[in-house]
Coordinates of C-alpha atoms in Angstrom, one line a residue:
Chain A
M39 CA 0.1 0.2 0.4
K40 CA 1.4 3.6 -1.1
P41 CA 2.5 5.6 2.0
T42 CA 0.4 8.7 1.9
T43 CA 1.9 11.8 3.4
I44 CA 0.0 14.7 4.9
S45 CA 0.1 17.2 2.0
P46 CA -1.9 20.3 1.6
L47 CA -5.0 19.7 0.1
S48 CA -5.8 20.9 -3.2
L49 CA -8.8 20.2 -4.7
K50 CA -7.3 18.5 -8.1
R51 CA -5.3 16.4 -5.4
V52 CA -8.4 15.2 -3.8
L53 CA -10.0 14.1 -7.2
A54 CA -7.3 12.1 -8.2
L55 CA -7.5 10.0 -5.3
P56 CA -9.2 6.6 -5.6
P57 CA -12.8 6.9 -4.0
Q58 CA -12.1 5.0 -1.1
L59 CA -9.4 7.7 -0.1
R60 CA -11.3 10.7 -0.7
S61 CA -13.4 10.1 2.4
R62 CA -11.2 11.2 4.7
T63 CA -13.9 12.3 7.2
F64 CA -16.9 11.0 7.2
S65 CA -20.5 12.4 7.7
I66 CA -23.4 11.7 9.8
L67 CA -25.0 9.5 7.2
N68 CA -22.1 7.2 6.4
R69 CA -20.7 6.7 9.7
P70 CA -17.6 4.2 10.0
P71 CA -18.6 0.4 11.5
P72 CA -17.5 0.7 15.2
N73 CA -14.0 -0.1 16.2
Y74 CA -15.1 -1.9 19.4
A75 CA -18.7 -3.1 21.4
G76 CA -20.4 0.3 21.9
H77 CA -18.2 2.6 20.1
V78 CA -20.3 5.5 18.5
P79 CA -18.0 7.6 15.7
L80 CA -18.9 10.9 16.2
T81 CA -18.2 13.9 13.2
L82 CA -16.3 16.7 14.9
V83 CA -19.3 19.0 14.8
E84 CA -21.3 16.2 16.8
R85 CA -18.3 16.0 19.2
G86 CA -18.5 20.3 19.6
A87 CA -22.1 20.2 20.2
L88 CA -21.7 17.1 22.7
A89 CA -18.6 18.8 24.6
L90 CA -20.9 22.2 24.7
G91 CA -24.0 20.5 25.6
S92 CA -22.5 18.2 28.5
A93 CA -20.7 20.9 29.9
F94 CA -24.0 23.0 30.9
G95 CA -25.9 19.8 31.2
S96 CA -23.8 18.9 34.2
L97 CA -23.1 22.1 35.6
R98 CA -26.6 22.8 35.6
N99 CA -27.3 19.2 37.1
P100 CA -23.6 17.7 39.1
H101 CA -25.5 14.2 39.6
R102 CA -25.8 13.6 35.5
H103 CA -22.2 11.6 35.9
D104 CA -23.0 10.4 32.3
L105 CA -22.8 13.8 30.9
I106 CA -19.2 14.3 32.9
A107 CA -18.3 11.2 31.2
A108 CA -19.3 12.4 27.7
L109 CA -17.8 15.5 28.5
G110 CA -14.9 13.7 29.2
E111 CA -14.6 11.4 26.1
A112 CA -15.7 14.4 23.7
T113 CA -12.7 16.9 24.9
A114 CA -10.2 14.0 25.1
K115 CA -9.1 14.5 21.3
P116 CA -6.6 15.6 19.8
Y117 CA -3.5 14.7 22.3
F118 CA -5.1 14.6 25.8
V119 CA -5.9 10.9 26.0
S120 CA -2.9 10.3 23.6
R121 CA -0.5 11.5 25.8
L122 CA -2.0 9.8 28.6
R123 CA -1.9 6.4 26.7
R124 CA 1.7 7.4 25.7
A125 CA 2.7 8.0 29.8
M126 CA 1.2 4.4 30.0
L127 CA 3.4 3.0 27.1
E128 CA 6.3 4.3 29.0
N129 CA 6.0 2.9 32.1
P130 CA 6.4 -1.0 32.8
T131 CA 3.5 -1.2 34.6
G132 CA 1.4 0.9 32.5
R133 CA 2.4 -1.4 29.4
R134 CA 1.3 -4.2 31.8
I135 CA -2.0 -2.9 32.3
L136 CA -2.3 -2.0 28.6
K137 CA -1.7 -5.8 27.6
D138 CA -3.7 -7.2 30.3
Q139 CA -6.9 -4.5 30.0
P140 CA -8.3 -5.2 33.1
R141 CA -11.8 -4.0 34.3
I142 CA -13.2 -2.6 37.7
S143 CA -16.8 -3.9 38.3
S144 CA -18.2 -5.6 41.4
Q145 CA -18.1 -8.9 39.6
T146 CA -14.2 -8.1 39.5
M147 CA -13.9 -6.8 42.7
S148 CA -15.0 -9.3 45.5
L149 CA -16.1 -6.2 48.4
E150 CA -16.5 -9.1 50.7
K151 CA -12.9 -10.1 50.7
L152 CA -11.3 -6.8 50.2
R153 CA -13.3 -5.9 53.6
Q154 CA -11.4 -8.8 54.9
L155 CA -7.7 -7.5 54.3
P156 CA -5.9 -6.0 57.2
D157 CA -6.3 -2.4 58.3
N158 CA -4.4 0.5 56.4
T159 CA -4.3 -1.7 52.9
V160 CA -5.1 -0.2 50.0
G161 CA -7.9 -2.9 49.5
R162 CA -9.6 -2.2 52.9
A163 CA -9.2 1.8 52.2
Y164 CA -11.0 1.3 49.0
A165 CA -13.9 -1.1 50.6
A166 CA -14.0 1.1 53.8
W167 CA -14.3 4.6 51.3
L168 CA -17.4 2.8 49.2
D169 CA -19.1 1.9 52.3
R170 CA -18.7 5.0 53.9
E171 CA -19.9 7.3 50.8
G172 CA -22.6 4.6 49.7
V173 CA -21.3 3.8 46.4
T174 CA -20.5 0.6 44.2
P175 CA -17.5 -0.1 41.7
D176 CA -20.4 -0.2 39.1
T177 CA -21.4 3.3 38.7
R178 CA -19.0 4.1 35.8
D179 CA -20.2 4.4 32.1
A180 CA -18.5 2.5 29.2
V181 CA -16.9 4.5 27.0
K182 CA -18.3 5.3 23.7
Y183 CA -17.2 8.4 22.1
I184 CA -13.6 7.7 21.4
D185 CA -12.5 6.1 18.1
D186 CA -9.4 4.0 18.9
P187 CA -10.1 1.1 21.2
E188 CA -6.5 1.3 22.9
E189 CA -7.1 5.1 24.2
A190 CA -11.2 4.2 24.9
Y191 CA -9.7 1.7 27.2
V192 CA -7.3 4.0 28.6
M193 CA -10.5 6.5 29.4
Q194 CA -12.5 3.4 30.8
R195 CA -9.3 2.7 32.9
Y196 CA -9.0 6.5 34.5
R197 CA -12.7 6.3 34.9
E198 CA -12.5 3.2 36.9
T199 CA -9.9 4.1 39.1
H200 CA -11.4 7.3 40.1
D201 CA -12.6 5.5 43.4
F202 CA -9.3 4.5 44.2
T203 CA -7.7 7.8 44.0
H204 CA -10.7 8.9 46.5
A205 CA -9.8 5.9 48.4
I206 CA -5.9 6.6 49.1
T207 CA -6.8 10.3 49.6
G208 CA -9.6 10.2 51.8
L209 CA -11.6 12.8 50.1
P210 CA -15.6 12.0 50.5
V211 CA -17.7 12.2 47.4
I212 CA -19.5 15.7 48.4
I213 CA -18.7 18.2 46.0
E214 CA -16.0 19.6 47.5
G215 CA -14.1 16.6 47.9
E216 CA -14.7 15.6 43.8
L217 CA -13.6 19.4 43.1
A218 CA -10.6 18.5 44.9
I219 CA -9.6 15.4 43.3
K220 CA -10.8 16.7 39.6
A221 CA -7.9 19.3 40.3
F222 CA -5.6 16.4 41.7
E223 CA -6.3 14.5 38.6
F224 CA -5.8 17.3 36.3
A225 CA -2.3 18.1 37.5
N226 CA -1.7 14.4 37.3
T227 CA -3.3 13.2 33.8
V228 CA -4.1 16.8 32.1
L229 CA -7.5 15.7 30.8
P230 CA -9.4 18.5 30.1
M231 CA -12.6 17.4 31.6
T232 CA -11.3 17.7 34.9
A233 CA -9.9 21.1 34.5
L234 CA -13.6 21.9 32.9
S235 CA -15.4 20.4 35.8
L236 CA -13.7 23.1 38.2
V237 CA -16.0 25.7 37.2
A238 CA -18.3 24.0 39.6
V239 CA -16.7 26.2 42.2
V240 CA -19.4 28.1 41.4
R241 CA -22.1 26.0 43.1
L242 CA -20.0 26.1 46.4
K243 CA -20.7 28.0 49.3
P244 CA -18.5 30.6 50.4
I245 CA -16.9 28.9 53.3
E246 CA -16.5 25.9 50.9
R247 CA -15.0 27.8 48.3
K248 CA -12.2 29.4 50.7
R249 CA -11.5 26.2 51.8
F250 CA -11.2 24.8 48.5
F251 CA -9.0 27.8 47.6
E252 CA -7.1 27.9 50.9
T253 CA -6.4 24.1 51.3
Y254 CA -7.5 21.8 48.7
L255 CA -6.3 23.5 45.5
P256 CA -3.0 24.1 46.7
W257 CA -2.7 20.6 47.6
A258 CA -4.1 19.3 44.4
L259 CA -2.1 21.0 42.2
S260 CA 1.3 20.5 44.0
N261 CA 0.9 16.9 44.7
G262 CA -0.7 16.2 41.4
L263 CA 2.4 17.5 39.5
K264 CA 4.8 15.5 41.8
A265 CA 3.2 12.5 42.0
E266 CA 3.6 9.6 39.4
E267 CA 0.9 9.0 37.0
V268 CA -1.7 7.5 38.8
V269 CA -3.3 5.7 36.3
N270 CA -0.2 3.4 35.5
V271 CA -0.9 1.7 39.2
Y272 CA -2.0 -1.8 39.1
W273 CA -4.3 -1.6 41.3
E274 CA -5.7 -5.0 41.3
E275 CA -2.1 -5.9 42.4
E276 CA -1.7 -3.5 45.4
L277 CA -4.8 -4.2 47.1
A278 CA -2.6 -6.0 50.0
T279 CA 0.2 -3.1 49.9
D280 CA 0.0 -0.9 52.8
V281 CA -1.6 2.8 52.0
D282 CA 1.1 5.1 53.4
V283 CA 3.9 2.8 52.0
L284 CA 1.9 3.2 48.2
R285 CA 1.5 7.3 49.0
R286 CA 5.0 7.5 49.4
R287 CA 6.1 5.6 46.5
L288 CA 3.5 7.6 44.2
G289 CA 4.7 10.8 46.3
I290 CA 1.1 11.8 47.5
E291 CA 0.7 13.9 50.9
K292 CA -2.9 12.6 52.4
P293 CA -5.2 16.1 52.7
P294 CA -6.9 16.8 55.6
D295 CA -9.9 14.9 56.2
L296 CA -12.8 17.1 54.6
R297 CA -15.7 15.3 56.3
E298 CA -13.9 16.0 59.9
I299 CA -13.1 19.1 59.0
R300 CA -17.1 19.7 58.1
Q301 CA -18.2 17.9 61.0
V302 CA -16.3 19.8 63.6
L303 CA -17.1 22.9 62.2
K304 CA -21.3 21.3 61.9
D305 CA -20.9 20.8 65.6
Q306 CA -19.5 24.2 66.5
K307 CA -22.1 26.0 64.8
K308 CA -24.8 23.6 66.6
A309 CA -23.2 24.6 70.1
E310 CA -23.2 28.2 69.0
K311 CA -26.9 28.2 68.2
A312 CA -27.9 26.1 71.4
A313 CA -26.1 28.8 73.7
R314 CA -27.6 32.0 71.4
E315 CA -31.2 30.3 72.0
A316 CA -30.4 29.5 75.7
R317 CA -29.3 33.1 76.2
E318 CA -32.4 34.4 74.3
R319 CA -35.0 32.2 76.5
L320 CA -32.9 33.6 79.4
G321 CA -33.5 37.2 78.3
A322 CA -37.1 36.6 77.6
A323 CA -37.3 35.0 81.0
T324 CA -35.8 38.0 82.8
G325 CA -36.9 40.7 80.8
V326 CA -33.4 41.7 79.8
Chain B
M299 CA 8.1 4.1 5.2
T300 CA 6.2 0.8 5.2
S301 CA 5.8 0.8 8.9
L302 CA 3.8 4.1 8.5
A303 CA 1.1 2.3 6.2
P304 CA -0.8 0.7 8.8
R305 CA -1.1 4.1 10.8
A306 CA -1.6 5.9 7.9
A307 CA -4.6 3.6 7.1
K308 CA -6.1 3.9 10.7
R309 CA -5.4 7.8 10.5
L310 CA -7.5 7.7 7.0
R311 CA -10.3 5.8 8.5
L312 CA -11.0 3.4 5.4
S313 CA -14.5 2.7 5.7
N314 CA -14.2 -0.4 3.4
T315 CA -10.9 -1.3 4.7
P316 CA -10.4 -5.3 3.9
R317 CA -10.0 -7.0 7.2
S318 CA -6.7 -7.6 6.7
V319 CA -5.4 -4.0 7.0
C320 CA -2.2 -4.4 9.5
T321 CA -4.1 -4.6 13.0
D322 CA -1.0 -4.8 15.2
C323 CA -2.1 -1.4 17.0
R324 CA -5.6 -2.9 17.8
R325 CA -5.7 -5.1 20.6
T326 CA -7.1 -8.7 20.8
F327 CA -10.1 -7.3 22.6
A328 CA -11.2 -5.0 19.8
S329 CA -10.7 -7.5 17.0
S330 CA -12.1 -10.1 18.5
V331 CA -15.4 -8.2 18.8
R332 CA -15.0 -7.1 15.2
A333 CA -14.7 -11.3 14.2
Q334 CA -17.9 -11.7 16.6
Q335 CA -19.9 -9.0 14.6
Q336 CA -18.7 -10.6 10.9
Q337 CA -20.0 -13.9 11.8
Q338 CA -22.8 -12.9 13.2
P339 CA -24.0 -10.2 11.0
A340 CA -28.0 -11.0 10.9
S341 CA -28.9 -11.5 14.0
S342 CA -28.2 -9.8 17.8
Q343 CA -30.4 -12.1 19.5
H344 CA -28.9 -15.4 17.6
A345 CA -31.8 -16.0 16.0
R346 CA -32.1 -19.6 14.5
Q347 CA -32.1 -20.1 10.9
D348 CA -36.1 -21.1 11.2
E349 CA -37.0 -18.3 13.4
K350 CA -38.6 -15.2 11.5
T351 CA -36.5 -12.3 12.2
T352 CA -37.7 -8.6 11.6
H353 CA -36.0 -5.0 11.7
F354 CA -35.6 -3.3 14.9
G355 CA -34.1 0.1 13.8
F356 CA -31.3 -0.8 11.3
D357 CA -31.0 -4.2 13.8
T358 CA -32.4 -7.6 12.7
V359 CA -33.9 -8.9 15.6
A360 CA -36.2 -12.6 16.1
E361 CA -40.0 -11.6 15.8
N362 CA -40.7 -12.3 19.3
L363 CA -38.2 -10.3 20.8
K364 CA -38.9 -7.2 19.1
A365 CA -41.8 -6.3 21.1
S366 CA -39.9 -6.5 24.4
R367 CA -36.7 -4.4 22.6
V368 CA -39.6 -1.8 21.7
A369 CA -40.9 -2.2 25.2
A370 CA -37.9 -1.5 27.0
V371 CA -37.0 1.5 24.8
F372 CA -40.1 3.1 25.5
S373 CA -40.0 2.4 29.4
S374 CA -36.4 4.2 29.2
V375 CA -38.2 7.3 27.0
A376 CA -41.7 7.8 29.2
S377 CA -40.5 10.4 32.0
N378 CA -39.0 12.6 29.3
Y379 CA -41.0 11.9 26.5
D380 CA -42.8 15.5 26.3
T381 CA -39.9 17.1 26.8
M382 CA -37.9 15.4 24.0
N383 CA -40.8 15.6 21.2
D384 CA -40.5 19.3 22.1
L385 CA -36.9 19.5 21.5
M386 CA -36.8 17.2 18.6
S387 CA -39.4 18.4 16.7
L388 CA -38.6 21.9 18.1
G389 CA -42.3 22.1 19.4
I390 CA -44.3 21.4 15.9
H391 CA -45.1 17.9 17.4
R392 CA -48.2 19.7 18.8
L393 CA -49.1 21.9 15.8
W394 CA -49.4 18.3 14.2
K395 CA -51.4 16.6 16.8
D396 CA -53.7 19.6 17.2
H397 CA -54.3 19.4 13.3
F398 CA -54.9 15.8 13.6
V399 CA -57.2 16.4 16.3
R400 CA -59.1 19.4 14.3
S401 CA -59.5 17.4 11.0
L402 CA -61.1 14.2 13.1
N403 CA -63.5 16.5 14.6
P404 CA -64.7 14.1 17.5
G405 CA -67.5 14.8 19.4
I406 CA -71.3 14.8 18.4
R407 CA -73.3 17.9 19.5
P408 CA -76.1 16.8 21.3
T409 CA -79.1 18.6 19.9
T410 CA -78.7 16.5 16.6
S411 CA -77.5 13.4 18.0
A412 CA -78.4 10.1 17.3
Q413 CA -76.0 8.9 19.6
P414 CA -77.0 10.3 23.1
Q415 CA -73.7 8.3 24.9
G416 CA -71.6 10.0 22.6
Q417 CA -68.4 8.6 20.6
R418 CA -66.4 5.8 21.7
I419 CA -62.7 6.9 20.9
L420 CA -60.0 4.3 20.9
D421 CA -56.1 5.7 20.9
I422 CA -53.8 3.1 20.5
A423 CA -50.4 3.5 21.7
G424 CA -51.5 6.5 23.4
G425 CA -49.4 6.1 26.4
T426 CA -49.0 9.7 27.6
G427 CA -52.4 10.7 26.7
D428 CA -51.4 13.5 24.4
I429 CA -54.2 13.0 21.7
A430 CA -56.4 11.7 24.0
F431 CA -56.5 15.0 26.0
R432 CA -57.0 17.0 22.6
M433 CA -60.1 14.6 21.9
L434 CA -61.8 14.9 25.0
D435 CA -61.2 18.6 24.8
H436 CA -62.3 19.3 21.5
A437 CA -65.4 17.1 22.1
T438 CA -66.1 19.1 24.9
N439 CA -65.5 22.5 24.5
I440 CA -65.8 22.8 20.5
N441 CA -68.6 20.5 19.9
R442 CA -70.5 20.8 23.4
D443 CA -70.5 17.2 23.7
T444 CA -69.8 16.0 27.5
Q445 CA -70.7 12.1 26.7
T446 CA -67.7 11.0 24.3
S447 CA -65.2 8.8 26.0
V448 CA -61.8 8.0 25.2
I449 CA -60.0 4.6 26.2
V450 CA -56.2 5.3 26.0
S451 CA -54.3 2.0 25.2
D452 CA -50.6 1.6 25.5
I453 CA -48.6 -1.9 25.6
N454 CA -45.9 -0.4 27.9
P455 CA -47.2 0.3 31.6
E456 CA -44.5 3.2 32.2
M457 CA -46.1 5.1 29.0
L458 CA -49.7 4.4 30.6
G459 CA -48.2 5.7 34.2
E460 CA -47.6 9.0 32.7
G461 CA -51.0 9.2 31.1
R462 CA -52.6 7.9 34.1
K463 CA -50.5 11.1 35.8
R464 CA -51.6 13.7 32.8
F465 CA -55.2 13.2 33.5
S466 CA -55.2 12.5 37.5
T467 CA -56.3 16.1 37.7
S468 CA -58.6 16.6 34.7
P469 CA -62.6 16.6 35.0
Y470 CA -62.5 14.0 32.3
Q471 CA -60.9 11.5 34.9
A472 CA -63.5 12.7 37.2
A473 CA -66.5 11.8 34.9
G474 CA -65.2 8.9 33.9
R475 CA -64.8 9.5 30.3
V476 CA -61.1 8.6 30.1
S477 CA -60.0 4.9 30.8
F478 CA -56.5 3.1 30.5
M479 CA -56.0 -0.3 29.0
E480 CA -52.6 -1.8 28.7
A481 CA -53.0 -4.1 25.4
N482 CA -51.0 -5.3 22.2
A483 CA -52.8 -3.7 19.2
E484 CA -52.2 -6.6 17.5
Q485 CA -54.8 -8.3 19.6
L486 CA -57.1 -6.2 21.4
D487 CA -59.0 -9.1 23.3
Q488 CA -60.5 -6.6 25.7
V489 CA -62.2 -4.8 22.5
E490 CA -65.5 -5.9 21.4
S491 CA -65.7 -6.3 18.0
N492 CA -67.7 -3.1 15.9
S493 CA -67.5 -1.1 19.1
I494 CA -65.3 1.8 18.6
D495 CA -66.5 5.2 16.7
L496 CA -62.9 6.5 16.1
Y497 CA -59.9 4.4 16.3
T498 CA -56.8 6.5 16.2
V499 CA -52.8 6.1 16.3
A500 CA -50.2 8.6 16.9
F501 CA -46.4 7.8 16.3
G502 CA -47.2 4.4 17.7
I503 CA -47.4 2.5 14.3
R504 CA -44.0 2.2 13.3
N505 CA -42.8 0.5 16.6
F506 CA -45.2 -2.5 15.9
T507 CA -44.1 -5.7 15.0
H508 CA -46.8 -7.2 12.8
K509 CA -48.4 -3.7 11.5
Q510 CA -50.7 -5.6 9.2
K511 CA -52.2 -7.5 12.0
A512 CA -52.9 -4.1 13.6
L513 CA -54.7 -2.5 10.9
E514 CA -56.9 -5.7 10.8
E515 CA -57.3 -5.4 14.3
A516 CA -58.7 -2.1 13.9
F517 CA -61.0 -2.8 11.2
R518 CA -62.2 -5.4 13.3
V519 CA -62.9 -3.1 16.6
L520 CA -64.3 -0.2 14.3
K521 CA -67.8 0.0 13.7
P522 CA -69.5 -0.1 10.0
G523 CA -68.6 3.7 9.1
G524 CA -66.0 4.3 11.9
V525 CA -62.6 5.8 11.3
F526 CA -59.6 4.8 11.3
A527 CA -56.8 7.7 11.7
C528 CA -52.9 7.5 12.3
L529 CA -50.4 10.0 12.4
E530 CA -47.1 8.6 11.6
F531 CA -43.7 10.0 10.5
A532 CA -42.6 9.4 6.7
P533 CA -39.6 8.2 5.7
N534 CA -38.4 10.7 3.4
L535 CA -39.6 14.2 2.7
N536 CA -41.1 15.3 -0.9
N537 CA -38.3 17.8 -1.3
P538 CA -34.7 16.4 -1.9
V539 CA -32.7 19.3 -0.4
M540 CA -35.1 19.4 3.0
N541 CA -34.6 15.7 2.9
A542 CA -30.9 15.8 3.0
V543 CA -31.0 18.3 5.9
Y544 CA -33.7 16.6 7.7
K545 CA -31.6 13.1 7.6
R546 CA -28.9 15.1 9.1
W547 CA -30.9 16.5 11.8
S548 CA -32.2 12.8 12.6
F549 CA -29.1 11.2 12.6
G550 CA -27.3 13.3 13.9
A551 CA -29.0 15.9 16.4
I552 CA -31.7 13.6 17.9
P553 CA -29.4 11.2 19.5
L554 CA -26.9 13.5 20.7
I555 CA -29.7 15.5 22.8
G556 CA -31.1 12.0 23.7
Q557 CA -27.8 11.4 25.5
I558 CA -27.6 15.1 26.9
V559 CA -31.3 15.4 28.2
A560 CA -32.4 11.9 28.7
A561 CA -29.1 10.0 29.3
D562 CA -30.3 7.5 26.7
R563 CA -28.4 7.9 23.0
D564 CA -29.6 4.3 22.3
S565 CA -33.4 4.8 22.4
Y566 CA -33.2 7.7 19.9
Q567 CA -30.9 6.1 17.5
Y568 CA -33.5 3.1 17.3
L569 CA -36.5 5.8 17.3
V570 CA -34.4 7.2 14.2
E571 CA -34.1 4.3 12.4
S572 CA -37.4 3.0 13.2
I573 CA -38.6 6.0 11.2
E574 CA -36.4 5.0 8.1
K575 CA -37.5 2.0 7.9
F576 CA -41.4 2.6 7.9
P577 CA -43.2 2.3 4.5
S578 CA -43.8 5.3 2.4
Q579 CA -46.7 7.3 2.5
Q580 CA -48.4 5.5 -0.7
E581 CA -47.1 1.7 0.9
F582 CA -48.9 2.3 4.0
A583 CA -52.2 3.5 2.5
G584 CA -52.1 0.5 0.6
M585 CA -51.7 -1.5 3.7
I586 CA -54.8 0.4 5.1
R587 CA -56.7 -0.4 2.1
D588 CA -55.4 -4.1 2.1
A589 CA -56.9 -4.6 5.7
G590 CA -60.4 -3.8 4.3
F591 CA -60.6 0.0 4.8
L592 CA -62.2 2.9 2.2
L593 CA -59.3 5.6 1.3
P594 CA -60.8 9.0 1.2
G595 CA -60.1 10.5 -2.1
Q596 CA -59.8 7.0 -3.8
R597 CA -62.2 5.5 -5.8
P598 CA -62.4 1.7 -4.5
E599 CA -61.9 0.2 -8.1
D600 CA -58.7 2.0 -8.7
E601 CA -55.9 -0.3 -8.8
V602 CA -53.2 2.1 -7.8
V603 CA -53.4 4.2 -4.4
K604 CA -53.2 7.7 -5.4
A605 CA -54.9 9.2 -1.9
G606 CA -55.7 8.2 1.3
W607 CA -52.8 10.6 2.8
E608 CA -52.0 14.3 4.1
D609 CA -48.5 15.2 4.6
L610 CA -47.4 17.3 7.1
T611 CA -44.7 19.9 7.1
M612 CA -43.2 18.8 3.8
G613 CA -43.5 15.2 4.7
I614 CA -42.1 14.7 7.7
A615 CA -45.0 13.3 9.0
A616 CA -48.2 12.2 7.8
I617 CA -52.2 11.3 8.3
H618 CA -53.5 8.4 7.2
K619 CA -57.5 7.8 7.2
G620 CA -59.6 4.9 6.3
V621 CA -63.1 4.1 6.9
K622 CA -65.0 0.9 7.5
P623 CA -67.5 0.3 5.1
A624 CA -70.9 0.2 6.4

């Protein structure tokens, strides 16, 4: 087959090509066959519309995780998911992950077995985090809009290991925690969707926003940049590893426990409210 | 340079590539899926050779499975059905339905009535109650007919649930003028023969597994002189330029809107594919005539079907009517 070089397109050149080679891009009515099960090839216009629609849709309703997933897929090409795949190929563990293509679901991750692991192991922390937050490993959508099957797998792997990142950093599923994780993932994976989701900062309460900008964002950016690529961790093999050992190996510090901070503040507010009400009642009773 | 060839082929996305193109950059996962697709192109449901198959959108499925696949689609779209209709047709579906009901003019003025108990209307695939509501409003408000009743029938309980919700606060529910029936249009055992004045089906018949059977059931349940009316999408527009634009909207924008608004691309992909598979206006009018109906505007002795339908919005939708001979 004659190697085709990328030369500037002129009409004469294009018409001189045989019919098959002329259709370099496809149209809505003439989609190529899918490259893997569930693949939906999109034209550039469709991808742009999907990116816009899912961006605004997920901002309006952050519970639409499928829109966040779609946004990730629509903005991953060109370059970003390819860069992530290259980062995996440059690392021996990453290469093994790409060869084996393990999937994480409730079938492949037995939660009962994980709960029985010793405390402070990755697997135990993962199971404990899932129980604490009330989620299961089955809530991840399948990748549909990325054309290359291996890059689609990279995206799927990133999505499925998101919960492990939660587990080793200890950040909760509430919007504050998710934003901190997204900032960390942006510094670590450079996927555009992670940066775009940070727009959701406008949905935080003022005190939460202050906490985010003062503590969690700096933590996320500095740790994400200096840490190893988290996508290269073969989680299935690290389940029995000690969490502190893994964190040290990756170069991640544990951030302050967000749920604890919120609980302390909530208790403080409750105490203050009770004290204030007591004073008012006393004031009303004594007429002061 | 030769090592660039497989990558170049991948970059070019040749749609007719022979399967022997170098796939060392593709993983076994993808190529085994593709090999499986090549071995079983005909059926995604492992239909045996002797089982009859039909189309489900562009897929081919065993006949007995189509109804359940359609059921799954409509259970999934039920809750956003009306919002999605507005988005997909840019609100025009309301105009179509209004025109459909007005042209049928349901209801009989009580003073001239030879039928004091009002008309019995059967609305098939009427799940969310759009048409039924319009019929009752028209009969009550325009024709001052407070007796006409509508039976809303649908095969899907979720769609019927949406209809019940819509009617729950209406006076028609209280007056007992609307009832709900979960039934398959191909087998309306609960409805007596020759008992219905007006049989309507709006945007439902393209999902039926056996359209001809549904038409024959319609013929059975209608009274002599009763009217069959069907509002449905047509596969092609009359104007080729508008048709090109319409097709791109259907296959590009509609599944995308389905993904963003309803989190369900696949159901809306099925919907646009099912429109594509529907017979043309003339063919469908022929099917209605074959079921025994008289087509308005068509002489019974003419072989070629020339009338019996009305195009809406350049042929995006069409209203087909038939009358059961007396």
